[in-house]
XYZ file of C-alpha atoms in Angstrom:
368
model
C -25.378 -107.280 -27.016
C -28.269 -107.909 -29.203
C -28.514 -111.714 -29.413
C -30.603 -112.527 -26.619
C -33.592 -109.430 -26.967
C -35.251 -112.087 -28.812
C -35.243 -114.501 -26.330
C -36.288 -112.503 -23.704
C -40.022 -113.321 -23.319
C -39.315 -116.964 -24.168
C -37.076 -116.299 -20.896
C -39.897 -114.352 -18.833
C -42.171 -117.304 -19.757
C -40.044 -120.072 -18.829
C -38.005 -118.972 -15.757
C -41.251 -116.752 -14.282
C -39.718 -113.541 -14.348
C -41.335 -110.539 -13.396
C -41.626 -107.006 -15.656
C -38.719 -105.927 -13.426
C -36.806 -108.928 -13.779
C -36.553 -109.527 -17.622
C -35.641 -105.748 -17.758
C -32.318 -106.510 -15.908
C -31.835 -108.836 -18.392
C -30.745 -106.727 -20.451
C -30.087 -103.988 -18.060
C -27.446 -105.474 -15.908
C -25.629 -106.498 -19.348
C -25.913 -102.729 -20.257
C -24.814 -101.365 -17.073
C -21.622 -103.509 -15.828
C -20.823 -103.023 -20.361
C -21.103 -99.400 -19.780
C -19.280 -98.669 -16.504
C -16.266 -100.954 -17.370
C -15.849 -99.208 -20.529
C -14.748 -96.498 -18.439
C -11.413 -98.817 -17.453
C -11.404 -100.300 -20.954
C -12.225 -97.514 -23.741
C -10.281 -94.783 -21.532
C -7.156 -96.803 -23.003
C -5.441 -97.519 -19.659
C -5.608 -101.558 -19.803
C -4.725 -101.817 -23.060
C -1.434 -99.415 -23.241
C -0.966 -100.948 -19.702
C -1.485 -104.639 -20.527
C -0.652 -105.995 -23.939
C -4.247 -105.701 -25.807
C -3.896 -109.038 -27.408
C -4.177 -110.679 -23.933
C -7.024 -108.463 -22.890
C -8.761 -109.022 -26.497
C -8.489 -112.640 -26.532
C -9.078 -112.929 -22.489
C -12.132 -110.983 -23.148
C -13.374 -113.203 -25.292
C -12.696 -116.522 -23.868
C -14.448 -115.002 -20.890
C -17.752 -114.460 -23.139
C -17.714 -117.577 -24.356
C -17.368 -119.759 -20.543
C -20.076 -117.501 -19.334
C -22.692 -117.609 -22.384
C -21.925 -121.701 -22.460
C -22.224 -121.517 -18.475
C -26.150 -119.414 -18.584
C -27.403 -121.885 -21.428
C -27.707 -124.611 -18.836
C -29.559 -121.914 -16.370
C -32.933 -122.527 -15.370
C -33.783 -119.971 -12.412
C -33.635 -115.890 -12.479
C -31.036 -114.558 -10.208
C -27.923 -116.637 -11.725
C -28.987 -115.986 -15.050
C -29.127 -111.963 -13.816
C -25.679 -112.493 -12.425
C -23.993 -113.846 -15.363
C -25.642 -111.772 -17.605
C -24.142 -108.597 -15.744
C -20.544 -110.396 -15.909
C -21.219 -111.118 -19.586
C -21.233 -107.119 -19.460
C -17.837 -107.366 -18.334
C -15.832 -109.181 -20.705
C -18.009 -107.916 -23.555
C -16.321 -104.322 -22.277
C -12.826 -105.622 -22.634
C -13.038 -106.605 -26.318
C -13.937 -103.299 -28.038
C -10.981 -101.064 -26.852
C -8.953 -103.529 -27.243
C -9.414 -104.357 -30.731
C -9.248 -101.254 -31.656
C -5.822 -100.573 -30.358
C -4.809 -103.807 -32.016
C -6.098 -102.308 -35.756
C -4.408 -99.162 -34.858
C -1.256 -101.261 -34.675
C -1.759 -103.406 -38.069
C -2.956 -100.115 -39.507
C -0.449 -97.735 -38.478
C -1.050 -95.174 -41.979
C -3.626 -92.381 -40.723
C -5.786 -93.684 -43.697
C -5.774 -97.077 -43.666
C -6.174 -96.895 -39.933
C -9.441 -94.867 -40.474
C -10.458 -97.050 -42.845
C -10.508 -100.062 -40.260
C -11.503 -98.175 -37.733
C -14.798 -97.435 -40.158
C -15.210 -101.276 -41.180
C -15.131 -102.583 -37.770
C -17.699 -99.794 -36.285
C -19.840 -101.029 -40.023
C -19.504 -104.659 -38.932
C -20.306 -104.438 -35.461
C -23.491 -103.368 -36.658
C -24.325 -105.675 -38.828
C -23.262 -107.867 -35.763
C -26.062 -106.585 -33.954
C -28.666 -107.375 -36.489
C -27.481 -110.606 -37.480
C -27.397 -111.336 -33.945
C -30.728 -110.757 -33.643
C -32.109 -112.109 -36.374
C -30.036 -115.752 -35.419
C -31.367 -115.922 -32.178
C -34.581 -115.299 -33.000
C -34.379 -118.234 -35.031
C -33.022 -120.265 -32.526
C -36.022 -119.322 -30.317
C -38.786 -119.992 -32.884
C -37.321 -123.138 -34.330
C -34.949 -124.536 -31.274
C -34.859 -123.424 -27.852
C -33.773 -120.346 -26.510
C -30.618 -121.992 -24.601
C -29.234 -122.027 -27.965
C -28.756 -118.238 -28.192
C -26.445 -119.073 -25.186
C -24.180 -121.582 -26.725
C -24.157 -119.911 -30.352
C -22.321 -117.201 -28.422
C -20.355 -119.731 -27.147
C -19.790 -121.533 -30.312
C -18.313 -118.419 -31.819
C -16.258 -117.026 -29.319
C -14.087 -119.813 -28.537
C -12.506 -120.570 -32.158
C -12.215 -117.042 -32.163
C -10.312 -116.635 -29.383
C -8.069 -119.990 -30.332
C -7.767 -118.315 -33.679
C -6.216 -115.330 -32.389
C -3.690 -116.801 -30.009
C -2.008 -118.156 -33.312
C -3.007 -115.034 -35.842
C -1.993 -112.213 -34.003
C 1.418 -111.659 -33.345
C 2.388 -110.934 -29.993
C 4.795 -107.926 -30.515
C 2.049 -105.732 -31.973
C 0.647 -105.149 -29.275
C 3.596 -104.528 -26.933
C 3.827 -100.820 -25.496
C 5.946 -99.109 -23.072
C 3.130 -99.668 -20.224
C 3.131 -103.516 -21.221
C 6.498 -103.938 -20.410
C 6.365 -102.355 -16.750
C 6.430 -104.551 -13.562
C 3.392 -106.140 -12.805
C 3.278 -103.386 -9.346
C 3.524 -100.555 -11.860
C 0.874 -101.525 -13.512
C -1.336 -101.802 -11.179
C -0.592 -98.011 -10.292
C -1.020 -96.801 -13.518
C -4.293 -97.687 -13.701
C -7.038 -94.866 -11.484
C -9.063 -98.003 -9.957
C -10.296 -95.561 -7.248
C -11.709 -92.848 -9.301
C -13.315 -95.614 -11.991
C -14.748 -97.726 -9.503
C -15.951 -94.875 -7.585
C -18.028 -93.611 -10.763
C -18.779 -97.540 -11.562
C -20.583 -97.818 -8.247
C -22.726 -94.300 -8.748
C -23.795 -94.965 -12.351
C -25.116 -98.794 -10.847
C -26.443 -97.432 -7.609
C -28.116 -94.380 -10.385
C -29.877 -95.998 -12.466
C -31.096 -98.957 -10.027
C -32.464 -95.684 -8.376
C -33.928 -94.515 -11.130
C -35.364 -98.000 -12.289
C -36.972 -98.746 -9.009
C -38.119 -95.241 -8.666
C -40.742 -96.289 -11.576
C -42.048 -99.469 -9.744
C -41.687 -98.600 -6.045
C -42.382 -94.850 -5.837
C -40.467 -91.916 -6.100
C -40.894 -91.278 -2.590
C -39.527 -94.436 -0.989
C -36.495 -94.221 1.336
C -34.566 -96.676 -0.566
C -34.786 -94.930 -4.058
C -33.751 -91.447 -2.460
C -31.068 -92.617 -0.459
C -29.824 -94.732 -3.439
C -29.902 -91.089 -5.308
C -28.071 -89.146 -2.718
C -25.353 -91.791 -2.799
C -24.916 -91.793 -6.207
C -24.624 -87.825 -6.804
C -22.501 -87.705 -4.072
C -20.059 -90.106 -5.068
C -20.343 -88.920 -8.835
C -19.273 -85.425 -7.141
C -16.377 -87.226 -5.734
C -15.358 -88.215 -8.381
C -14.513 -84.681 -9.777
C -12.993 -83.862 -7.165
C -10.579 -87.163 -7.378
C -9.505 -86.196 -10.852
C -9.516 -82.796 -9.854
C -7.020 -83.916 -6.775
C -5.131 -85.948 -9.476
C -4.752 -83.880 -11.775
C -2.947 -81.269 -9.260
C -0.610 -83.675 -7.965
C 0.237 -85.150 -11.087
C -0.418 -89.016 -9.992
C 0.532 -91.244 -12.639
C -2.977 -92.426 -13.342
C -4.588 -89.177 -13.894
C -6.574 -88.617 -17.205
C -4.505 -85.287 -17.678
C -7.143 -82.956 -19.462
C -10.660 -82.454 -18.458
C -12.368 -83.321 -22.103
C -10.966 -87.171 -21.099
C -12.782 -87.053 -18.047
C -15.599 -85.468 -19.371
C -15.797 -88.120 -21.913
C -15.448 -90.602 -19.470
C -18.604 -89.778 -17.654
C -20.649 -89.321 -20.577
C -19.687 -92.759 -21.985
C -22.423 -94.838 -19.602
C -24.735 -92.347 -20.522
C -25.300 -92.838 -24.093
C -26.155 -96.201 -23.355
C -30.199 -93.912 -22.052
C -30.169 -92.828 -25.564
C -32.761 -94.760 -27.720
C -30.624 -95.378 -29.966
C -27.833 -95.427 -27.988
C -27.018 -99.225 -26.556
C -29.685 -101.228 -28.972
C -31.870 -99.350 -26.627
C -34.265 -98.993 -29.410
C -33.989 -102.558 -30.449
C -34.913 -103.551 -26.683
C -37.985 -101.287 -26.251
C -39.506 -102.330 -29.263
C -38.693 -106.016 -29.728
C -40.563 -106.864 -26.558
C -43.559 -103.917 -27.427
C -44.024 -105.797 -30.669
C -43.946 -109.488 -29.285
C -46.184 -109.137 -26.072
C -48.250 -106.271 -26.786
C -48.663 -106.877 -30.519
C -48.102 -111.037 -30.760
C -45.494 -110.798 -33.528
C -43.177 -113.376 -34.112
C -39.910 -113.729 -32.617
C -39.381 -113.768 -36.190
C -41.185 -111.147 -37.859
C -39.826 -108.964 -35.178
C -36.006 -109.437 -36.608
C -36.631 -109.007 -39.785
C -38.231 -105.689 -39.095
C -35.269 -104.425 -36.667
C -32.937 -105.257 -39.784
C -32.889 -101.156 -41.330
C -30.850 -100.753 -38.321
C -27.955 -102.891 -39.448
C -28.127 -101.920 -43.175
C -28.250 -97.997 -42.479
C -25.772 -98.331 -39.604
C -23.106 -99.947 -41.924
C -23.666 -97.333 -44.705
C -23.380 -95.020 -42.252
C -19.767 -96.461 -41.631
C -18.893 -95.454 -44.987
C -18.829 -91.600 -44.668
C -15.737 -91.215 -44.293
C -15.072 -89.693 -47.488
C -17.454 -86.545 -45.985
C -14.614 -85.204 -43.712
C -12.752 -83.947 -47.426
C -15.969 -82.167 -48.043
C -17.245 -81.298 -44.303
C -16.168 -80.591 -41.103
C -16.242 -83.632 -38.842
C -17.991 -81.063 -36.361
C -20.286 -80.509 -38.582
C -21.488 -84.226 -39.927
C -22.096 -84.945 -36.281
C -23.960 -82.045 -35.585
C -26.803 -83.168 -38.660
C -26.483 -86.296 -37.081
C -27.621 -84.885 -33.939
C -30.790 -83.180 -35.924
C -31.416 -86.250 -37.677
C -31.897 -88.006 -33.738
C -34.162 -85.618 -32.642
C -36.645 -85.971 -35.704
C -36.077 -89.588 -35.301
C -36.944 -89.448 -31.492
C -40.004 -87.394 -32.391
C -40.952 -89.613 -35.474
C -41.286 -93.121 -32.479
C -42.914 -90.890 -30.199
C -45.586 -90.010 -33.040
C -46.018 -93.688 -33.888
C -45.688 -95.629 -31.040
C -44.900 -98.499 -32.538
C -48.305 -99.165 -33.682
C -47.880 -101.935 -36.853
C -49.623 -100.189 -39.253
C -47.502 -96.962 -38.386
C -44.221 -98.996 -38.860
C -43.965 -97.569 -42.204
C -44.603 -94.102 -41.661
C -43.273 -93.743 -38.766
C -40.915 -96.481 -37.151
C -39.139 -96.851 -40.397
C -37.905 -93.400 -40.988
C -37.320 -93.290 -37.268
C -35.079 -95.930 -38.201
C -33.351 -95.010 -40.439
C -32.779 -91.258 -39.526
C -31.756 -93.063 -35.979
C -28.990 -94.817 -37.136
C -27.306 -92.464 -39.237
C -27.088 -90.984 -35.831
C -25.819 -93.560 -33.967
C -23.204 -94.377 -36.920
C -21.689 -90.982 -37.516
C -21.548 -90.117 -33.889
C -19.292 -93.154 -33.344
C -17.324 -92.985 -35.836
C -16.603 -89.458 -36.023
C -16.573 -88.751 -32.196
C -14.095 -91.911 -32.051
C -11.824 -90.723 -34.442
């Protein structure tokens, strides 16, 4: 998710975007990521289809599109494949977790996994960053492209042949290929897919065009609407009993909150967008100098992995409840500073820091 936020005023430059524009860079990515994790994380495709296909098709996916947009010269396709990027990024994370909960099947091994993978996937991010940032200094930025590419394809040929394909077998996996289909609530997901997108476009445009202007209020109606309809869907499923229902309310609730921490600053590498671009164009850091000062997000995220050892001591409620306190001072700390370099040490770093160990406990503990 992180790679190209280095690369994206080398892309503004070259392809002519507009302000708007280079924000749906990243925002489409976010947003299509976001709302399909409502199919993916709620578990459905992967107790319904064998998570080993949907892990490695997932992948394989990533790596035809991200070889596909290096050889992309104009705005709108790059937009476009940047939001389906979004898509098969969504189908690798549930699914590898239900694959280590299958190697892992002790309750302390499995959390143990469970801990490293959340650690390395942030150390992902920063390394990530700080690659294609020298790609774009020292290169071209069409090589943050096919480094993604470059990855993801032995990875996927590597798990064809390293996984077996039993472990992931479940009683959904086995069904007819028509039963499958029903058992997954396509109308209540997409439903909510299409009001989160048609939301926040709203609420995106509503900054540029006016909060006033026809379009932006009748793309807000829309969206509550529909996000009321979906309530009542589940609501309506969950009376009748339909096999795709979520069955308890906390699911659903979850469900719908899921897109939303993606607004969080540092929810998403929101942070990590704002203030790579802040310190580039407004500031005229190097792509760089910019990496290298977003990496106290990786270390402290991956220590933060490492906590598990706290629920012996504290409640889990508890842990992310400080972690919740910790945000806020963070929040306040970046609002103080602005991300003004010589306040990056008072100020952004702490933020930082206290941010992350946020971010990390809340998904590790609230994923647990």
């Amino acid at each position: 998710m992180s790679a190209l936020l280095s690369a994206i005023p080398a892309l503004e430059a070259s392809m002519g975007m507009t302000e708007i524009q280079s924000t749906w860079v990243f925002s489409g990515f976010r947003l299509t990521f976001s709302s399909f994790l409502l199919i993916f994380q709620s578990g459905r495709l992967s107790d319904v289809y064998n998570p080993k296909t949907v892990f490695i098709g997932g992948v394989s996916t990533l790596g035809i599109l991200s070889l596909c947009a290096g050889f992309v010269y104009t705005t709108v396709p790059i937009l476009v494949l940047r939001a389906i990027t979004g898509i098969a990024s969504a189908m690798t994370i549930p699914s590898a977790l239900k694959l280590l909960v299958k190697v892992f099947p002790d309750p302390l091994e499995q959390a143990r996994a469970v801990w490293f993978f959340a650690g390395c996937g942030a150390v992902a991010n920063m390394g990530g960053l700080v690659v294609s940032a020298m790609f774009v200094q020292w290169v071209s930025y069409h090589w943050v492209f096919w480094f993604v590419a470059c990855a993801a394809f032995p990875v996927a040929l590597i798990c064809i042949f390293m996984i077996p394909s039993q472990i992931g077998e479940t009683a959904g996996s086995r069904k007819p290929k028509g039963a499958k289909w029903k058992s997954l609530d396509l109308v209540g997901i997409g439903v909510l897919t299409v009001s989160f997108i048609l939301l926040i476009f709203a609420v995106t445009s509503g900054s540029t065009d006016g909060w006033k202007s026809p379009v932006v209020l009748i793309l807000l109606i829309i969206s509550i609407i529909m996000i009321a309809g979906f309530f009542y869907w589940e609501t309506l499923c969950l009376r009748t009993e339909l096999p795709y229902h979520h069955g308890h309310g906390s699911t659903t609730t979850s469900l719908f909150c899921s897109p939303l921490h993606f607004c969080h600053p540092f929810g998403g590498v929101v942070v990590i967008f704002i203030f790579s671009i802040m310190w580039q164009t407004v500031f005229h850091w190097s792509v760089m100098s910019t990496a290298i000062h977003m990496l106290p997000l990786g270390i402290v995220a991956f220590a933060a992995s490492c906590t598990g050892s706290l629920s012996r001591i504290y409640s889990p409620k508890w842990i992310i409840l400080t972690g919740l306190s910790l945000c806020m001072v963070a929040t306040l700390l970046l609002a103080l500073g602005g991300g003004k370099p010589e306040n990056y040490w008072p100020f952004v770093f702490p933020a930082f820091v206290l941010g992350e160990i946020y971010h990390g406990t809340k998904w590790h503990w609230t994923s647990m």
